[in-house]
Coordinates of N, CA and C in Angstrom, one line a residue:
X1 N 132.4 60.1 132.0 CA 132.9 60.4 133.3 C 133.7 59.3 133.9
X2 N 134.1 59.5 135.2 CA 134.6 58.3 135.6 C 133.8 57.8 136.9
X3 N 133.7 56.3 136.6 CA 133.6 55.2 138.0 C 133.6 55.0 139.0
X4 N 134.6 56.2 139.6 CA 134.6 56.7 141.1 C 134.3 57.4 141.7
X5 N 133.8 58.1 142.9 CA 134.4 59.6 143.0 C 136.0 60.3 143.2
X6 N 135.5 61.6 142.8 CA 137.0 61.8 142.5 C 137.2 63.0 143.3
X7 N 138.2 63.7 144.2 CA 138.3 64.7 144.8 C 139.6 65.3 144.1
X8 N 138.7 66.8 143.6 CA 140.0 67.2 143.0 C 139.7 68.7 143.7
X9 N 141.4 69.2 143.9 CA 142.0 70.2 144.6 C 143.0 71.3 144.1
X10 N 141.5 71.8 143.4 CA 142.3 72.8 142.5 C 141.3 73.8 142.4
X11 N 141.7 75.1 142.8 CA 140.8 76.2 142.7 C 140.2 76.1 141.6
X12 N 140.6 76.7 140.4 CA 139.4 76.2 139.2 C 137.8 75.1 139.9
X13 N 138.4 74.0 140.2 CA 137.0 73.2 140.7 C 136.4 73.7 141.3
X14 N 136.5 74.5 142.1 CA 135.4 75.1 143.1 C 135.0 76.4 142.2
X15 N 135.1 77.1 141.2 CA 134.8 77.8 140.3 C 133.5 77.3 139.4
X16 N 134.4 75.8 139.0 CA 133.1 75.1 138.2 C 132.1 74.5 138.2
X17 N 131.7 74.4 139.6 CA 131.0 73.5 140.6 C 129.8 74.7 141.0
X18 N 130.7 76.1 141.3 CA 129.8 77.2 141.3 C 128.7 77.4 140.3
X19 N 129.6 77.6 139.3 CA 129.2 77.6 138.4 C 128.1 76.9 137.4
X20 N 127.9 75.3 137.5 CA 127.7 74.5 137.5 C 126.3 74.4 138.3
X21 N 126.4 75.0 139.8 CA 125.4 74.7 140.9 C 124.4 76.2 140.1
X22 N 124.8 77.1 139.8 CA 124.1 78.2 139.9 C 123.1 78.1 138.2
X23 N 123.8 77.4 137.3 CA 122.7 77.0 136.1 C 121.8 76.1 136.2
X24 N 122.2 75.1 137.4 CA 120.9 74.3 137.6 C 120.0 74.5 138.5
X25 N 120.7 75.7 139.3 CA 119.3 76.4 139.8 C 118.1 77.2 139.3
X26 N 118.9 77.8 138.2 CA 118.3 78.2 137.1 C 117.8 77.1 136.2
X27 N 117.8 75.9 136.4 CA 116.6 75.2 135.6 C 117.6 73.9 134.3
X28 N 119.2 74.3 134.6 CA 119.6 73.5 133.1 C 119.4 72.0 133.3
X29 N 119.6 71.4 135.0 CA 119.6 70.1 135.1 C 121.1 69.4 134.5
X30 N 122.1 69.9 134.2 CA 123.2 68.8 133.6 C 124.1 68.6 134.7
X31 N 124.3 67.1 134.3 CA 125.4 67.0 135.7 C 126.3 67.9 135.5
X32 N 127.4 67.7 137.0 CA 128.8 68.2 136.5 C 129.7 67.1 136.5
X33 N 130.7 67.0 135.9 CA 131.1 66.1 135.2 C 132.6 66.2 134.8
X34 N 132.9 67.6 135.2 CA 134.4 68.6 134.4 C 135.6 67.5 134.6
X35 N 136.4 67.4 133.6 CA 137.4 66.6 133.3 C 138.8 67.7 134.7
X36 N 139.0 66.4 135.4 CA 139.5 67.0 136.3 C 141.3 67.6 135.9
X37 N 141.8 68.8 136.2 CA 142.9 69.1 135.5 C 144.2 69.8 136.5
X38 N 145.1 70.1 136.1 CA 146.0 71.3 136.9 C 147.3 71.1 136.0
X39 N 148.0 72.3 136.0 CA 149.2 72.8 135.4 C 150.0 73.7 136.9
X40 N 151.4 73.6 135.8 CA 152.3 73.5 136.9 C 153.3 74.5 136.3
X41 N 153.7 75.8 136.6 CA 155.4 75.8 135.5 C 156.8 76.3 136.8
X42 N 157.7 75.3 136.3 CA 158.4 74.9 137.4 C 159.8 75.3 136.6
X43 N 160.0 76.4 136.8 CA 161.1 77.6 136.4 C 160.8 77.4 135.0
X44 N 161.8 76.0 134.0 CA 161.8 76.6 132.6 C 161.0 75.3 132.3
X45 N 159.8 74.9 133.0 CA 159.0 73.3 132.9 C 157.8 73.5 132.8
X46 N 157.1 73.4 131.8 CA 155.7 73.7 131.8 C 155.0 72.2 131.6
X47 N 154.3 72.1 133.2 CA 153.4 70.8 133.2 C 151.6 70.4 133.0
X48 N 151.5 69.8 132.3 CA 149.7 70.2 132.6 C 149.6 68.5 132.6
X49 N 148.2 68.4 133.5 CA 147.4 67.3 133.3 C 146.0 67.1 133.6
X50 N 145.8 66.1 132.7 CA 143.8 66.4 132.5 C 143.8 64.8 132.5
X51 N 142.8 64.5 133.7 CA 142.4 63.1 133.8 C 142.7 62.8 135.3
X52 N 142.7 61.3 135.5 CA 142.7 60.6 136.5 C 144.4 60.0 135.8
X53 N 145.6 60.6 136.7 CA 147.1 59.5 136.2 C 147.3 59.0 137.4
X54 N 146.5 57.7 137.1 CA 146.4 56.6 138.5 C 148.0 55.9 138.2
X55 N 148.4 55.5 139.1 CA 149.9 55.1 138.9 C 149.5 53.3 138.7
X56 N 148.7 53.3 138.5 CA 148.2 51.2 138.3 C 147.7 51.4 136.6
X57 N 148.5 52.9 136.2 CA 147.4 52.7 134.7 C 148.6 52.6 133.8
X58 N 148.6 52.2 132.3 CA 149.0 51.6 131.7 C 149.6 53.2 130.8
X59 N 150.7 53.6 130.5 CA 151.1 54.8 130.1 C 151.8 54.9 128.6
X60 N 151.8 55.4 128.2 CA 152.3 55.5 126.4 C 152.6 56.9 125.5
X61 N 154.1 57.3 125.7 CA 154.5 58.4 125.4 C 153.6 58.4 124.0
X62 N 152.8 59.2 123.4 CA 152.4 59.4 122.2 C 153.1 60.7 121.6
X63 N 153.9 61.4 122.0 CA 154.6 62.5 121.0 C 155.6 62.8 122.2
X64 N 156.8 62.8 121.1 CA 158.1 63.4 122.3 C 158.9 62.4 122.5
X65 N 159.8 62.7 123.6 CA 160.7 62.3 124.3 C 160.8 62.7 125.5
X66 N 160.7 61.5 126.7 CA 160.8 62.1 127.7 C 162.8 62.8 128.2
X67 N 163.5 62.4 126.9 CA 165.1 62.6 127.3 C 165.1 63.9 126.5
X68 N 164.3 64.2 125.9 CA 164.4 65.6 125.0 C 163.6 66.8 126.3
X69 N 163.1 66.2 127.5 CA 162.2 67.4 127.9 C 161.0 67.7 127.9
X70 N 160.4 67.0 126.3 CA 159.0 67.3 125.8 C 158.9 66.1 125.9
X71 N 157.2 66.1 125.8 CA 156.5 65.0 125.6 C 155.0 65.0 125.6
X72 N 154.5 63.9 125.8 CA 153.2 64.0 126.2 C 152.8 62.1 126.1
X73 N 152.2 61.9 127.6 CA 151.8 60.7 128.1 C 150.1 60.5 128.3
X74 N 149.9 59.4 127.6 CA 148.6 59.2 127.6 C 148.4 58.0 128.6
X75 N 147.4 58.2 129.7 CA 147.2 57.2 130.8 C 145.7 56.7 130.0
X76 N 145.7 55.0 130.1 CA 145.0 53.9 130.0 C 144.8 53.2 131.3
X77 N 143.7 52.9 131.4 CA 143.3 52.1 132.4 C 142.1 51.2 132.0
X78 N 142.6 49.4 132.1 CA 141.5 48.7 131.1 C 141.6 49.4 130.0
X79 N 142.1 49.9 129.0 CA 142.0 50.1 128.2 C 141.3 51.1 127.7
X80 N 140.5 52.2 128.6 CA 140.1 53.2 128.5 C 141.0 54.4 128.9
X81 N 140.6 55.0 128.0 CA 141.7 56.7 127.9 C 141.2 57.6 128.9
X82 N 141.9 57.2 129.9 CA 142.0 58.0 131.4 C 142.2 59.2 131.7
X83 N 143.4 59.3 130.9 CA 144.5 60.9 131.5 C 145.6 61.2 130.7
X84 N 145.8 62.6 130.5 CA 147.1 62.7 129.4 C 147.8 64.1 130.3
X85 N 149.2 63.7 130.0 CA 150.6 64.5 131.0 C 150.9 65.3 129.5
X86 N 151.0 66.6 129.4 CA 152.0 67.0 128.9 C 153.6 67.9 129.7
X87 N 154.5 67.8 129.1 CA 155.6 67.8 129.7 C 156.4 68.8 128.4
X88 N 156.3 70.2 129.0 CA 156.7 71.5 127.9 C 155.8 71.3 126.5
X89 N 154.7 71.0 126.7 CA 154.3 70.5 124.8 C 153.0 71.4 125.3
X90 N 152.9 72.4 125.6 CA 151.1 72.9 125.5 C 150.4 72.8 124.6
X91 N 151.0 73.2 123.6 CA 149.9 73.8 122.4 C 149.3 71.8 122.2
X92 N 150.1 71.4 122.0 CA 149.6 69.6 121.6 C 149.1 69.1 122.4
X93 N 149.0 69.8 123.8 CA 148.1 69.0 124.5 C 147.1 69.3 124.5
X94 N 146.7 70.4 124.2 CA 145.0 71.0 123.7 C 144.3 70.1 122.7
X95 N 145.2 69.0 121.8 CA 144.4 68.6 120.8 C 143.7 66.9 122.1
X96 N 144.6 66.8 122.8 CA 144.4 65.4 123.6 C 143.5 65.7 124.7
X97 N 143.6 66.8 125.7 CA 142.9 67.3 125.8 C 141.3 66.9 125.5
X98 N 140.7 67.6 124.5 CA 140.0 67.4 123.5 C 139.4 65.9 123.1
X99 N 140.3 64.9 123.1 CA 140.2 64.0 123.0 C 139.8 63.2 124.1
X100 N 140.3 63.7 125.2 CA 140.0 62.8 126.6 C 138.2 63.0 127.0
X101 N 138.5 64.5 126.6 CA 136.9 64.8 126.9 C 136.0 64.4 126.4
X102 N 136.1 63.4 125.0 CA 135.3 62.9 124.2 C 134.9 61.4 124.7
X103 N 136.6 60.9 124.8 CA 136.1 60.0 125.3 C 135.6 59.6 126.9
X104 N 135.8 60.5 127.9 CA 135.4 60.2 129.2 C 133.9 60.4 128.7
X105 N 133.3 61.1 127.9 CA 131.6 61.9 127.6 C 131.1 60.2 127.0
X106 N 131.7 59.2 126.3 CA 131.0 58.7 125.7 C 131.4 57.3 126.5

């Protein structure tokens, strides 16, 4: 998870927090914890991002081109894998994605 609190404002969150509140009334006990997210498509721009992209964090195109349109940016902070932008790349960002969630979990 992360270090802070974090306020995120995105319908989905209040879905999973529901969600979330209603299995631990029923007994599960697990925090919530959800990797905070939101997508964007902005006529022919399809945006997603999953994390915290603090603008003091350290950024690293890992696939793409930001001059080609595509891409995908992985945010670091201290050297922990923060947050990843994809920019028209969906399908690839599901694998990072995936990866963020691993590492915020551990």
């Amino acid at each position: 998870g992360f270090s802070a609190r974090v306020r995120v404002e995105h319908r989905m969150n209040a879905t999973e927090q529901g969600m979330a509140a209603a299995r631990n009334l029923l007994g599960a006990q697990v925090p919530f914890t959800p990797v905070p997210y939101f997508w964007t498509d902005q006529y022919d721009t399809k945006i997603a991002a999953f994390g915290l992209l603090s603008p003091d964090a350290d950024i690293t195109i890992t696939q793409g081109d930001p001059a080609t349109g595509k891409f995908i940016a992985r945010y670091e902070h201290d050297g922990r894998f923060v947050g990843v932008l994809g920019w028209n790349m969906p399908r690839e960002l599901t694998k990072e994605r995936k990866a963020l969630a691993t590492a915020l979990a551990g």
